[in-house]
Amino acid sequence: MTEIVTLPQVNWDQPRSAAEQQEAIAAIESGKVLLFPQLDFPLAVAESRICSSASTGDAKNISFDPVRRVLRGGNTSAAELNLLESMMTRFAALSATLVGHLFPRYVPSLQQARTSFRPVEIAGRPSSWRKDDTRLHVDSFPSSPTQGRRILRLFSNVNPAGRGRMWRLGEPFEEVARRYVPSIPKPVRGVSRTLEALGITKTRRSEYDHYMLSLHDRMKADLPYQSAAKQQRHEFPAGSTWLVYTDQVSHAAMSGQYLLEQTFHLPVDAMLDPSQSPLRILERLLGRRLT
Ligand code: SIN
Ligand code: FE
């Protein structure tokens, strides 16, 4: 059972006591979800209009690089692009503030990656099985190797009609890994170099990435597992915010519309307890280094 730890804070920019920081880091690193039920991301009136029309086209994901300030996805008007950019810039900044207050020890090593806006209803959305996030999975992306770095994600449900986002949460990472890893073949020599040379991956796919991607695919392809695995449903209400290590916590998004998400990467050695990372768990199971 994935535990959901509820934190009562209502401000993004609220310093946390040492005890609260300790509780938060222990919870998140052990695969719990940190939920802030009353922490909403406030939208300007014009922004909430973007969150209620179909104006963003059929893009599943509008992504924003907060460092280079590049927005991608959606066939929207120039005026709407400006609104999206200002909304996502604000969300990226508040996300970094919140995470910095909660996990000060991460700050020197934390890398802020993409911000995304997800305007499409999940339920009934057509998708290939590999991209189908209504199936339980741990996050791993074919073109974006992490080389062992963690994927920490902050989500805010900004649905203006008050609709929740329904997730399923599955079994602990180590159980998932024990189930599938023994039957995953070793990566074929030379393949990662070729994928990188062809531009299919942005950087070299490490052995770690190979196993994570295989886990992601095996889980999603295994329909009996999808229904029989230990799991629970949880609805994240509109106006709430939550934080999860999505490379560790088995999850599936079943329904909901209008979500903001911020991704962070963290080197494993910056964790309080690196032994709980997917990298170290896989290395223990396989008996060798993977990066
Ligand atoms: C996912 O990370 O699999 C989807 C999360 C969401 O869109 O709610
Ligand atoms: Fe995911």
PDB file of C-alpha atoms and ligand atoms in Angstrom:
ATOM      1  CA  MET A   1       0.000   0.000   0.000  1.00  0.00           C
ATOM      2  CA  THR A   2       1.492   3.322  -1.045  1.00  0.00           C
ATOM      3  CA  GLU A   3       1.193   5.713   1.821  1.00  0.00           C
ATOM      4  CA  ILE A   4      -0.042   9.215   1.249  1.00  0.00           C
ATOM      5  CA  VAL A   5       1.384  11.691   3.717  1.00  0.00           C
ATOM      6  CA  THR A   6      -0.765  14.774   4.039  1.00  0.00           C
ATOM      7  CA  LEU A   7       0.835  18.131   4.791  1.00  0.00           C
ATOM      8  CA  PRO A   8      -1.381  21.017   5.784  1.00  0.00           C
ATOM      9  CA  GLN A   9       0.573  23.884   4.272  1.00  0.00           C
ATOM     10  CA  VAL A  10      -1.260  26.510   2.246  1.00  0.00           C
ATOM     11  CA  ASN A  11       1.630  28.661   0.978  1.00  0.00           C
ATOM     12  CA  TRP A  12       4.201  27.790  -1.644  1.00  0.00           C
ATOM     13  CA  ASP A  13       6.772  30.045  -0.060  1.00  0.00           C
ATOM     14  CA  GLN A  14       6.665  28.774   3.515  1.00  0.00           C
ATOM     15  CA  PRO A  15       9.897  27.831   5.294  1.00  0.00           C
ATOM     16  CA  ARG A  16       9.665  24.444   7.008  1.00  0.00           C
ATOM     17  CA  SER A  17      11.000  23.466  10.417  1.00  0.00           C
ATOM     18  CA  ALA A  18      13.855  20.954  10.656  1.00  0.00           C
ATOM     19  CA  ALA A  19      11.391  18.341  11.952  1.00  0.00           C
ATOM     20  CA  GLU A  20       9.052  18.885   9.011  1.00  0.00           C
ATOM     21  CA  GLN A  21      11.951  18.668   6.547  1.00  0.00           C
ATOM     22  CA  GLN A  22      13.088  15.435   8.158  1.00  0.00           C
ATOM     23  CA  GLU A  23       9.605  13.947   7.936  1.00  0.00           C
ATOM     24  CA  ALA A  24       9.168  15.028   4.317  1.00  0.00           C
ATOM     25  CA  ILE A  25      12.485  13.653   3.062  1.00  0.00           C
ATOM     26  CA  ALA A  26      12.076  10.328   4.883  1.00  0.00           C
ATOM     27  CA  ALA A  27       8.576   9.939   3.452  1.00  0.00           C
ATOM     28  CA  ILE A  28       9.362  10.808  -0.154  1.00  0.00           C
ATOM     29  CA  GLU A  29      12.547   8.724  -0.317  1.00  0.00           C
ATOM     30  CA  SER A  30      10.745   5.671   1.005  1.00  0.00           C
ATOM     31  CA  GLY A  31       8.220   5.851  -1.826  1.00  0.00           C
ATOM     32  CA  LYS A  32       5.367   7.726  -0.185  1.00  0.00           C
ATOM     33  CA  VAL A  33       3.332  10.439  -1.873  1.00  0.00           C
ATOM     34  CA  LEU A  34       3.437  13.877  -0.250  1.00  0.00           C
ATOM     35  CA  LEU A  35       0.047  15.507  -0.624  1.00  0.00           C
ATOM     36  CA  PHE A  36      -0.782  19.152   0.029  1.00  0.00           C
ATOM     37  CA  PRO A  37      -4.585  19.109  -0.136  1.00  0.00           C
ATOM     38  CA  GLN A  38      -4.893  22.843   0.399  1.00  0.00           C
ATOM     39  CA  LEU A  39      -2.024  24.067  -1.709  1.00  0.00           C
ATOM     40  CA  ASP A  40      -3.540  25.296  -4.918  1.00  0.00           C
ATOM     41  CA  PHE A  41      -1.809  26.981  -7.794  1.00  0.00           C
ATOM     42  CA  PRO A  42      -3.751  30.194  -8.327  1.00  0.00           C
ATOM     43  CA  LEU A  43      -4.717  30.961 -11.921  1.00  0.00           C
ATOM     44  CA  ALA A  44      -5.388  34.381 -13.386  1.00  0.00           C
ATOM     45  CA  VAL A  45      -8.864  34.715 -14.941  1.00  0.00           C
ATOM     46  CA  ALA A  46      -7.490  34.547 -18.483  1.00  0.00           C
ATOM     47  CA  GLU A  47      -5.449  31.474 -17.559  1.00  0.00           C
ATOM     48  CA  SER A  48      -8.416  29.635 -16.153  1.00  0.00           C
ATOM     49  CA  ARG A  49     -10.096  30.181 -19.521  1.00  0.00           C
ATOM     50  CA  ILE A  50      -7.281  28.152 -21.113  1.00  0.00           C
ATOM     51  CA  CYS A  51      -8.191  25.490 -18.605  1.00  0.00           C
ATOM     52  CA  SER A  52     -11.747  25.238 -19.767  1.00  0.00           C
ATOM     53  CA  SER A  53     -11.726  25.522 -23.536  1.00  0.00           C
ATOM     54  CA  ALA A  54     -10.353  23.128 -26.108  1.00  0.00           C
ATOM     55  CA  SER A  55      -8.149  25.947 -27.358  1.00  0.00           C
ATOM     56  CA  THR A  56      -4.893  24.120 -26.760  1.00  0.00           C
ATOM     57  CA  GLY A  57      -5.683  21.695 -29.579  1.00  0.00           C
ATOM     58  CA  ASP A  58      -5.086  18.008 -29.079  1.00  0.00           C
ATOM     59  CA  ALA A  59      -1.600  18.175 -27.564  1.00  0.00           C
ATOM     60  CA  LYS A  60      -1.490  15.675 -24.688  1.00  0.00           C
ATOM     61  CA  ASN A  61       1.289  17.665 -23.176  1.00  0.00           C
ATOM     62  CA  ILE A  62       2.391  21.268 -23.534  1.00  0.00           C
ATOM     63  CA  SER A  63       5.949  21.355 -22.349  1.00  0.00           C
ATOM     64  CA  PHE A  64       8.041  24.279 -21.251  1.00  0.00           C
ATOM     65  CA  ASP A  65      11.745  24.454 -20.631  1.00  0.00           C
ATOM     66  CA  PRO A  66      11.961  26.947 -17.751  1.00  0.00           C
ATOM     67  CA  VAL A  67      15.705  27.399 -18.194  1.00  0.00           C
ATOM     68  CA  ARG A  68      15.750  28.152 -21.931  1.00  0.00           C
ATOM     69  CA  ARG A  69      12.186  29.472 -21.893  1.00  0.00           C
ATOM     70  CA  VAL A  70      11.002  27.353 -24.820  1.00  0.00           C
ATOM     71  CA  LEU A  71       7.361  26.255 -25.034  1.00  0.00           C
ATOM     72  CA  ARG A  72       6.353  23.198 -27.098  1.00  0.00           C
ATOM     73  CA  GLY A  73       3.050  21.595 -28.091  1.00  0.00           C
ATOM     74  CA  GLY A  74      -0.406  22.918 -28.741  1.00  0.00           C
ATOM     75  CA  ASN A  75      -1.575  24.786 -31.813  1.00  0.00           C
ATOM     76  CA  THR A  76      -2.602  27.909 -30.019  1.00  0.00           C
ATOM     77  CA  SER A  77      -2.805  31.598 -30.845  1.00  0.00           C
ATOM     78  CA  ALA A  78       0.050  33.949 -29.953  1.00  0.00           C
ATOM     79  CA  ALA A  79      -2.033  35.446 -27.137  1.00  0.00           C
ATOM     80  CA  GLU A  80      -2.643  32.022 -25.631  1.00  0.00           C
ATOM     81  CA  LEU A  81       1.004  31.078 -25.966  1.00  0.00           C
ATOM     82  CA  ASN A  82       1.876  34.138 -23.890  1.00  0.00           C
ATOM     83  CA  LEU A  83      -0.640  33.144 -21.238  1.00  0.00           C
ATOM     84  CA  LEU A  84       0.664  29.568 -21.160  1.00  0.00           C
ATOM     85  CA  GLU A  85       4.208  30.798 -20.871  1.00  0.00           C
ATOM     86  CA  SER A  86       3.488  33.126 -17.984  1.00  0.00           C
ATOM     87  CA  MET A  87       1.428  30.467 -16.181  1.00  0.00           C
ATOM     88  CA  MET A  88       4.136  27.846 -16.590  1.00  0.00           C
ATOM     89  CA  THR A  89       6.951  30.227 -15.652  1.00  0.00           C
ATOM     90  CA  ARG A  90       5.129  31.017 -12.418  1.00  0.00           C
ATOM     91  CA  PHE A  91       4.443  27.349 -11.729  1.00  0.00           C
ATOM     92  CA  ALA A  92       8.091  26.445 -12.354  1.00  0.00           C
ATOM     93  CA  ALA A  93       9.277  29.131  -9.935  1.00  0.00           C
ATOM     94  CA  LEU A  94       6.809  28.208  -7.172  1.00  0.00           C
ATOM     95  CA  SER A  95       7.654  24.525  -7.599  1.00  0.00           C
ATOM     96  CA  ALA A  96      11.350  25.219  -7.103  1.00  0.00           C
ATOM     97  CA  THR A  97      10.560  27.340  -4.035  1.00  0.00           C
ATOM     98  CA  LEU A  98       8.393  24.641  -2.450  1.00  0.00           C
ATOM     99  CA  VAL A  99      10.867  21.840  -3.108  1.00  0.00           C
ATOM    100  CA  GLY A 100      13.733  24.005  -1.842  1.00  0.00           C
ATOM    101  CA  HIS A 101      11.955  24.661   1.466  1.00  0.00           C
ATOM    102  CA  LEU A 102      11.052  20.988   1.924  1.00  0.00           C
ATOM    103  CA  PHE A 103      14.369  19.447   0.893  1.00  0.00           C
ATOM    104  CA  PRO A 104      17.183  21.944   1.493  1.00  0.00           C
ATOM    105  CA  ARG A 105      19.782  19.186   1.219  1.00  0.00           C
ATOM    106  CA  TYR A 106      18.727  18.599  -2.421  1.00  0.00           C
ATOM    107  CA  VAL A 107      19.124  22.222  -3.466  1.00  0.00           C
ATOM    108  CA  PRO A 108      22.811  22.239  -4.512  1.00  0.00           C
ATOM    109  CA  SER A 109      22.321  19.201  -6.792  1.00  0.00           C
ATOM    110  CA  LEU A 110      18.707  19.486  -7.916  1.00  0.00           C
ATOM    111  CA  GLN A 111      18.178  20.039 -11.636  1.00  0.00           C
ATOM    112  CA  GLN A 112      14.945  21.635 -12.748  1.00  0.00           C
ATOM    113  CA  ALA A 113      13.738  19.955 -15.958  1.00  0.00           C
ATOM    114  CA  ARG A 114      10.539  20.389 -17.986  1.00  0.00           C
ATOM    115  CA  THR A 115       7.335  21.976 -16.807  1.00  0.00           C
ATOM    116  CA  SER A 116       4.234  20.532 -18.418  1.00  0.00           C
ATOM    117  CA  PHE A 117       0.586  21.407 -18.792  1.00  0.00           C
ATOM    118  CA  ARG A 118      -1.827  18.540 -19.509  1.00  0.00           C
ATOM    119  CA  PRO A 119      -5.093  19.895 -20.875  1.00  0.00           C
ATOM    120  CA  VAL A 120      -6.592  16.675 -22.267  1.00  0.00           C
ATOM    121  CA  GLU A 121      -9.049  14.399 -20.435  1.00  0.00           C
ATOM    122  CA  ILE A 122      -7.200  11.175 -19.685  1.00  0.00           C
ATOM    123  CA  ALA A 123     -10.161   8.789 -19.619  1.00  0.00           C
ATOM    124  CA  GLY A 124     -10.860   7.469 -23.100  1.00  0.00           C
ATOM    125  CA  ARG A 125      -7.842   9.160 -24.679  1.00  0.00           C
ATOM    126  CA  PRO A 126      -6.474   6.961 -27.478  1.00  0.00           C
ATOM    127  CA  SER A 127      -2.889   5.831 -26.963  1.00  0.00           C
ATOM    128  CA  SER A 128      -0.461   3.043 -27.789  1.00  0.00           C
ATOM    129  CA  TRP A 129       0.066   0.613 -24.887  1.00  0.00           C
ATOM    130  CA  ARG A 130       3.560   1.992 -24.290  1.00  0.00           C
ATOM    131  CA  LYS A 131       2.333   5.564 -23.927  1.00  0.00           C
ATOM    132  CA  ASP A 132      -0.802   4.562 -22.047  1.00  0.00           C
ATOM    133  CA  ASP A 133      -0.408   6.138 -18.615  1.00  0.00           C
ATOM    134  CA  THR A 134      -3.671   4.550 -17.421  1.00  0.00           C
ATOM    135  CA  ARG A 135      -1.550   1.400 -16.986  1.00  0.00           C
ATOM    136  CA  LEU A 136       0.538   1.047 -13.839  1.00  0.00           C
ATOM    137  CA  HIS A 137       4.176   1.913 -14.507  1.00  0.00           C
ATOM    138  CA  VAL A 138       7.304   3.528 -13.139  1.00  0.00           C
ATOM    139  CA  ASP A 139       8.548   6.486 -15.160  1.00  0.00           C
ATOM    140  CA  SER A 140      11.302   5.962 -17.694  1.00  0.00           C
ATOM    141  CA  PHE A 141      11.452   7.630 -21.090  1.00  0.00           C
ATOM    142  CA  PRO A 142      13.011   6.100 -24.225  1.00  0.00           C
ATOM    143  CA  SER A 143      14.664   9.261 -25.510  1.00  0.00           C
ATOM    144  CA  SER A 144      15.688  10.751 -22.144  1.00  0.00           C
ATOM    145  CA  PRO A 145      18.093   8.530 -20.219  1.00  0.00           C
ATOM    146  CA  THR A 146      18.699   9.674 -16.634  1.00  0.00           C
ATOM    147  CA  GLN A 147      21.829   7.587 -15.980  1.00  0.00           C
ATOM    148  CA  GLY A 148      20.545   6.815 -12.525  1.00  0.00           C
ATOM    149  CA  ARG A 149      19.353  10.289 -11.580  1.00  0.00           C
ATOM    150  CA  ARG A 150      16.020  10.397  -9.808  1.00  0.00           C
ATOM    151  CA  ILE A 151      12.775  11.695 -11.340  1.00  0.00           C
ATOM    152  CA  LEU A 152      10.955  13.818  -8.771  1.00  0.00           C
ATOM    153  CA  ARG A 153       7.657  15.292  -9.935  1.00  0.00           C
ATOM    154  CA  LEU A 154       5.359  17.920  -8.517  1.00  0.00           C
ATOM    155  CA  PHE A 155       1.742  17.949  -9.712  1.00  0.00           C
ATOM    156  CA  SER A 156      -1.020  20.519  -9.272  1.00  0.00           C
ATOM    157  CA  ASN A 157      -4.590  19.758 -10.266  1.00  0.00           C
ATOM    158  CA  VAL A 158      -5.843  23.061 -11.710  1.00  0.00           C
ATOM    159  CA  ASN A 159      -9.195  21.781 -12.970  1.00  0.00           C
ATOM    160  CA  PRO A 160     -11.467  24.853 -12.779  1.00  0.00           C
ATOM    161  CA  ALA A 161     -14.644  22.756 -12.637  1.00  0.00           C
ATOM    162  CA  GLY A 162     -13.472  21.152  -9.399  1.00  0.00           C
ATOM    163  CA  ARG A 163     -12.845  17.681 -10.864  1.00  0.00           C
ATOM    164  CA  GLY A 164     -10.324  15.412  -9.189  1.00  0.00           C
ATOM    165  CA  ARG A 165      -7.505  13.499 -10.851  1.00  0.00           C
ATOM    166  CA  MET A 166      -7.878   9.778 -10.279  1.00  0.00           C
ATOM    167  CA  TRP A 167      -4.710   7.701  -9.937  1.00  0.00           C
ATOM    168  CA  ARG A 168      -3.933   4.117  -9.149  1.00  0.00           C
ATOM    169  CA  LEU A 169      -0.896   3.441  -6.955  1.00  0.00           C
ATOM    170  CA  GLY A 170       0.800   0.053  -7.110  1.00  0.00           C
ATOM    171  CA  GLU A 171       3.289  -2.063  -5.203  1.00  0.00           C
ATOM    172  CA  PRO A 172       6.704  -0.906  -3.879  1.00  0.00           C
ATOM    173  CA  PHE A 173       9.575  -0.598  -6.379  1.00  0.00           C
ATOM    174  CA  GLU A 174      11.544  -3.500  -4.980  1.00  0.00           C
ATOM    175  CA  GLU A 175       8.592  -5.858  -5.488  1.00  0.00           C
ATOM    176  CA  VAL A 176       8.101  -4.669  -9.059  1.00  0.00           C
ATOM    177  CA  ALA A 177      11.819  -5.112  -9.734  1.00  0.00           C
ATOM    178  CA  ARG A 178      11.941  -8.606  -8.186  1.00  0.00           C
ATOM    179  CA  ARG A 179       9.009  -9.661 -10.352  1.00  0.00           C
ATOM    180  CA  TYR A 180      10.426  -8.576 -13.714  1.00  0.00           C
ATOM    181  CA  VAL A 181      14.201  -8.096 -13.521  1.00  0.00           C
ATOM    182  CA  PRO A 182      15.185 -11.802 -13.602  1.00  0.00           C
ATOM    183  CA  SER A 183      13.626 -12.161 -17.075  1.00  0.00           C
ATOM    184  CA  ILE A 184      14.963  -8.918 -18.588  1.00  0.00           C
ATOM    185  CA  PRO A 185      17.888  -9.637 -20.946  1.00  0.00           C
ATOM    186  CA  LYS A 186      21.107  -7.650 -20.576  1.00  0.00           C
ATOM    187  CA  PRO A 187      21.396  -4.752 -23.014  1.00  0.00           C
ATOM    188  CA  VAL A 188      22.959  -5.697 -26.338  1.00  0.00           C
ATOM    189  CA  ARG A 189      26.492  -4.334 -26.675  1.00  0.00           C
ATOM    190  CA  GLY A 190      26.817  -1.285 -28.853  1.00  0.00           C
ATOM    191  CA  VAL A 191      23.085  -0.513 -29.027  1.00  0.00           C
ATOM    192  CA  SER A 192      23.246   2.454 -26.651  1.00  0.00           C
ATOM    193  CA  ARG A 193      26.066   4.003 -28.698  1.00  0.00           C
ATOM    194  CA  THR A 194      24.029   3.601 -31.903  1.00  0.00           C
ATOM    195  CA  LEU A 195      20.867   5.055 -30.346  1.00  0.00           C
ATOM    196  CA  GLU A 196      22.818   8.086 -29.232  1.00  0.00           C
ATOM    197  CA  ALA A 197      24.594   8.489 -32.588  1.00  0.00           C
ATOM    198  CA  LEU A 198      21.236   8.383 -34.404  1.00  0.00           C
ATOM    199  CA  GLY A 199      19.789  10.985 -32.038  1.00  0.00           C
ATOM    200  CA  ILE A 200      17.146   8.523 -30.785  1.00  0.00           C
ATOM    201  CA  THR A 201      18.360   9.132 -27.249  1.00  0.00           C
ATOM    202  CA  LYS A 202      19.488  12.583 -26.093  1.00  0.00           C
ATOM    203  CA  THR A 203      22.397  11.092 -24.152  1.00  0.00           C
ATOM    204  CA  ARG A 204      23.844   7.611 -23.684  1.00  0.00           C
ATOM    205  CA  ARG A 205      21.327   5.019 -22.460  1.00  0.00           C
ATOM    206  CA  SER A 206      23.025   3.444 -19.447  1.00  0.00           C
ATOM    207  CA  GLU A 207      22.382  -0.099 -18.211  1.00  0.00           C
ATOM    208  CA  TYR A 208      20.256   1.512 -15.535  1.00  0.00           C
ATOM    209  CA  ASP A 209      18.080   3.169 -18.180  1.00  0.00           C
ATOM    210  CA  HIS A 210      17.824  -0.132 -20.044  1.00  0.00           C
ATOM    211  CA  TYR A 211      16.416  -1.870 -16.968  1.00  0.00           C
ATOM    212  CA  MET A 212      14.099   1.001 -16.066  1.00  0.00           C
ATOM    213  CA  LEU A 213      12.695   1.193 -19.585  1.00  0.00           C
ATOM    214  CA  SER A 214      12.227  -2.574 -19.621  1.00  0.00           C
ATOM    215  CA  LEU A 215      10.392  -2.406 -16.284  1.00  0.00           C
ATOM    216  CA  HIS A 216       8.160   0.374 -17.606  1.00  0.00           C
ATOM    217  CA  ASP A 217       7.331  -1.658 -20.726  1.00  0.00           C
ATOM    218  CA  ARG A 218       6.929  -5.027 -18.993  1.00  0.00           C
ATOM    219  CA  MET A 219       4.514  -3.565 -16.473  1.00  0.00           C
ATOM    220  CA  LYS A 220       2.392  -1.852 -19.101  1.00  0.00           C
ATOM    221  CA  ALA A 221       2.343  -4.879 -21.413  1.00  0.00           C
ATOM    222  CA  ASP A 222       1.284  -7.261 -18.645  1.00  0.00           C
ATOM    223  CA  LEU A 223      -2.510  -7.011 -18.508  1.00  0.00           C
ATOM    224  CA  PRO A 224      -3.003  -9.734 -15.857  1.00  0.00           C
ATOM    225  CA  TYR A 225      -0.510  -7.805 -13.692  1.00  0.00           C
ATOM    226  CA  GLN A 226      -2.388  -4.562 -14.314  1.00  0.00           C
ATOM    227  CA  SER A 227      -5.533  -5.969 -12.773  1.00  0.00           C
ATOM    228  CA  ALA A 228      -4.089  -8.380 -10.180  1.00  0.00           C
ATOM    229  CA  ALA A 229      -1.207  -6.298  -8.742  1.00  0.00           C
ATOM    230  CA  LYS A 230      -1.678  -4.910  -5.258  1.00  0.00           C
ATOM    231  CA  GLN A 231      -3.036  -1.440  -5.803  1.00  0.00           C
ATOM    232  CA  GLN A 232      -5.268   1.315  -4.544  1.00  0.00           C
ATOM    233  CA  ARG A 233      -7.123   4.219  -6.100  1.00  0.00           C
ATOM    234  CA  HIS A 234      -6.590   7.755  -4.964  1.00  0.00           C
ATOM    235  CA  GLU A 235      -8.301  10.890  -6.170  1.00  0.00           C
ATOM    236  CA  PHE A 236      -6.249  14.085  -6.012  1.00  0.00           C
ATOM    237  CA  PRO A 237      -8.799  16.874  -5.602  1.00  0.00           C
ATOM    238  CA  ALA A 238      -8.886  20.008  -7.711  1.00  0.00           C
ATOM    239  CA  GLY A 239      -6.840  22.658  -5.936  1.00  0.00           C
ATOM    240  CA  SER A 240      -4.382  20.152  -4.467  1.00  0.00           C
ATOM    241  CA  THR A 241      -0.672  19.606  -5.082  1.00  0.00           C
ATOM    242  CA  TRP A 242       1.395  16.436  -4.656  1.00  0.00           C
ATOM    243  CA  LEU A 243       5.004  15.307  -4.911  1.00  0.00           C
ATOM    244  CA  VAL A 244       6.183  11.832  -5.952  1.00  0.00           C
ATOM    245  CA  TYR A 245       9.344  10.068  -7.043  1.00  0.00           C
ATOM    246  CA  THR A 246       7.654   8.703 -10.181  1.00  0.00           C
ATOM    247  CA  ASP A 247      10.650   6.521 -11.091  1.00  0.00           C
ATOM    248  CA  GLN A 248       9.999   4.592  -7.855  1.00  0.00           C
ATOM    249  CA  VAL A 249       6.276   4.757  -7.168  1.00  0.00           C
ATOM    250  CA  SER A 250       4.150   2.568  -9.427  1.00  0.00           C
ATOM    251  CA  HIS A 251       1.354   4.805 -10.702  1.00  0.00           C
ATOM    252  CA  ALA A 252      -1.349   5.179 -13.335  1.00  0.00           C
ATOM    253  CA  ALA A 253      -3.514   8.199 -14.139  1.00  0.00           C
ATOM    254  CA  MET A 254      -7.094   7.066 -14.814  1.00  0.00           C
ATOM    255  CA  SER A 255      -9.098  10.249 -15.291  1.00  0.00           C
ATOM    256  CA  GLY A 256      -8.894  13.973 -14.929  1.00  0.00           C
ATOM    257  CA  GLN A 257      -8.147  17.061 -16.984  1.00  0.00           C
ATOM    258  CA  TYR A 258      -5.955  20.145 -16.580  1.00  0.00           C
ATOM    259  CA  LEU A 259      -2.820  19.408 -14.642  1.00  0.00           C
ATOM    260  CA  LEU A 260       0.440  21.265 -14.159  1.00  0.00           C
ATOM    261  CA  GLU A 261       3.576  19.210 -13.574  1.00  0.00           C
ATOM    262  CA  GLN A 262       7.189  20.095 -12.819  1.00  0.00           C
ATOM    263  CA  THR A 263       9.998  17.541 -13.172  1.00  0.00           C
ATOM    264  CA  PHE A 264      13.242  17.645 -11.203  1.00  0.00           C
ATOM    265  CA  HIS A 265      16.256  15.375 -11.524  1.00  0.00           C
ATOM    266  CA  LEU A 266      18.475  14.504  -8.610  1.00  0.00           C
ATOM    267  CA  PRO A 267      21.731  12.524  -8.517  1.00  0.00           C
ATOM    268  CA  VAL A 268      21.299   9.500  -6.262  1.00  0.00           C
ATOM    269  CA  ASP A 269      24.185  10.520  -4.018  1.00  0.00           C
ATOM    270  CA  ALA A 270      22.357  13.708  -3.053  1.00  0.00           C
ATOM    271  CA  MET A 271      19.619  11.667  -1.379  1.00  0.00           C
ATOM    272  CA  LEU A 272      19.500  11.274   2.375  1.00  0.00           C
ATOM    273  CA  ASP A 273      19.304   7.495   1.846  1.00  0.00           C
ATOM    274  CA  PRO A 274      20.549   6.511  -1.640  1.00  0.00           C
ATOM    275  CA  SER A 275      19.960   2.823  -0.829  1.00  0.00           C
ATOM    276  CA  GLN A 276      16.235   3.394  -1.453  1.00  0.00           C
ATOM    277  CA  SER A 277      16.761   4.609  -5.026  1.00  0.00           C
ATOM    278  CA  PRO A 278      15.769   2.445  -8.005  1.00  0.00           C
ATOM    279  CA  LEU A 279      19.435   2.539  -9.086  1.00  0.00           C
ATOM    280  CA  ARG A 280      20.735   1.022  -5.867  1.00  0.00           C
ATOM    281  CA  ILE A 281      17.851  -1.476  -5.614  1.00  0.00           C
ATOM    282  CA  LEU A 282      18.481  -2.720  -9.170  1.00  0.00           C
ATOM    283  CA  GLU A 283      22.224  -2.877  -8.501  1.00  0.00           C
ATOM    284  CA  ARG A 284      21.621  -4.994  -5.407  1.00  0.00           C
ATOM    285  CA  LEU A 285      19.344  -7.373  -7.328  1.00  0.00           C
ATOM    286  CA  LEU A 286      21.754  -7.711 -10.253  1.00  0.00           C
ATOM    287  CA  GLY A 287      24.942  -7.704  -8.209  1.00  0.00           C
ATOM    288  CA  ARG A 288      26.742  -5.102 -10.289  1.00  0.00           C
ATOM    289  CA  ARG A 289      27.015  -1.366 -11.033  1.00  0.00           C
ATOM    290  CA  LEU A 290      24.591  -0.080 -13.663  1.00  0.00           C
ATOM    291  CA  THR A 291      25.997   3.368 -14.447  1.00  0.00           C
TER     292      THR A 291
HETATM  293  C1  SIN B   1       1.960   9.826 -15.355  1.00  0.00           C
HETATM  294  O1  SIN B   1       2.986  10.331 -14.905  1.00  0.00           O
HETATM  295  O2  SIN B   1       1.977   8.651 -15.676  1.00  0.00           O
HETATM  296  C2  SIN B   1       0.691  10.634 -15.561  1.00  0.00           C
HETATM  297  C3  SIN B   1       0.389  11.499 -14.418  1.00  0.00           C
HETATM  298  C4  SIN B   1      -0.798  12.390 -14.701  1.00  0.00           C
HETATM  299  O3  SIN B   1      -0.886  12.926 -15.810  1.00  0.00           O
HETATM  300  O4  SIN B   1      -1.624  12.564 -13.801  1.00  0.00           O
HETATM  301 FE    FE B   2       4.133   8.258 -15.254  1.00  0.00          FE
END
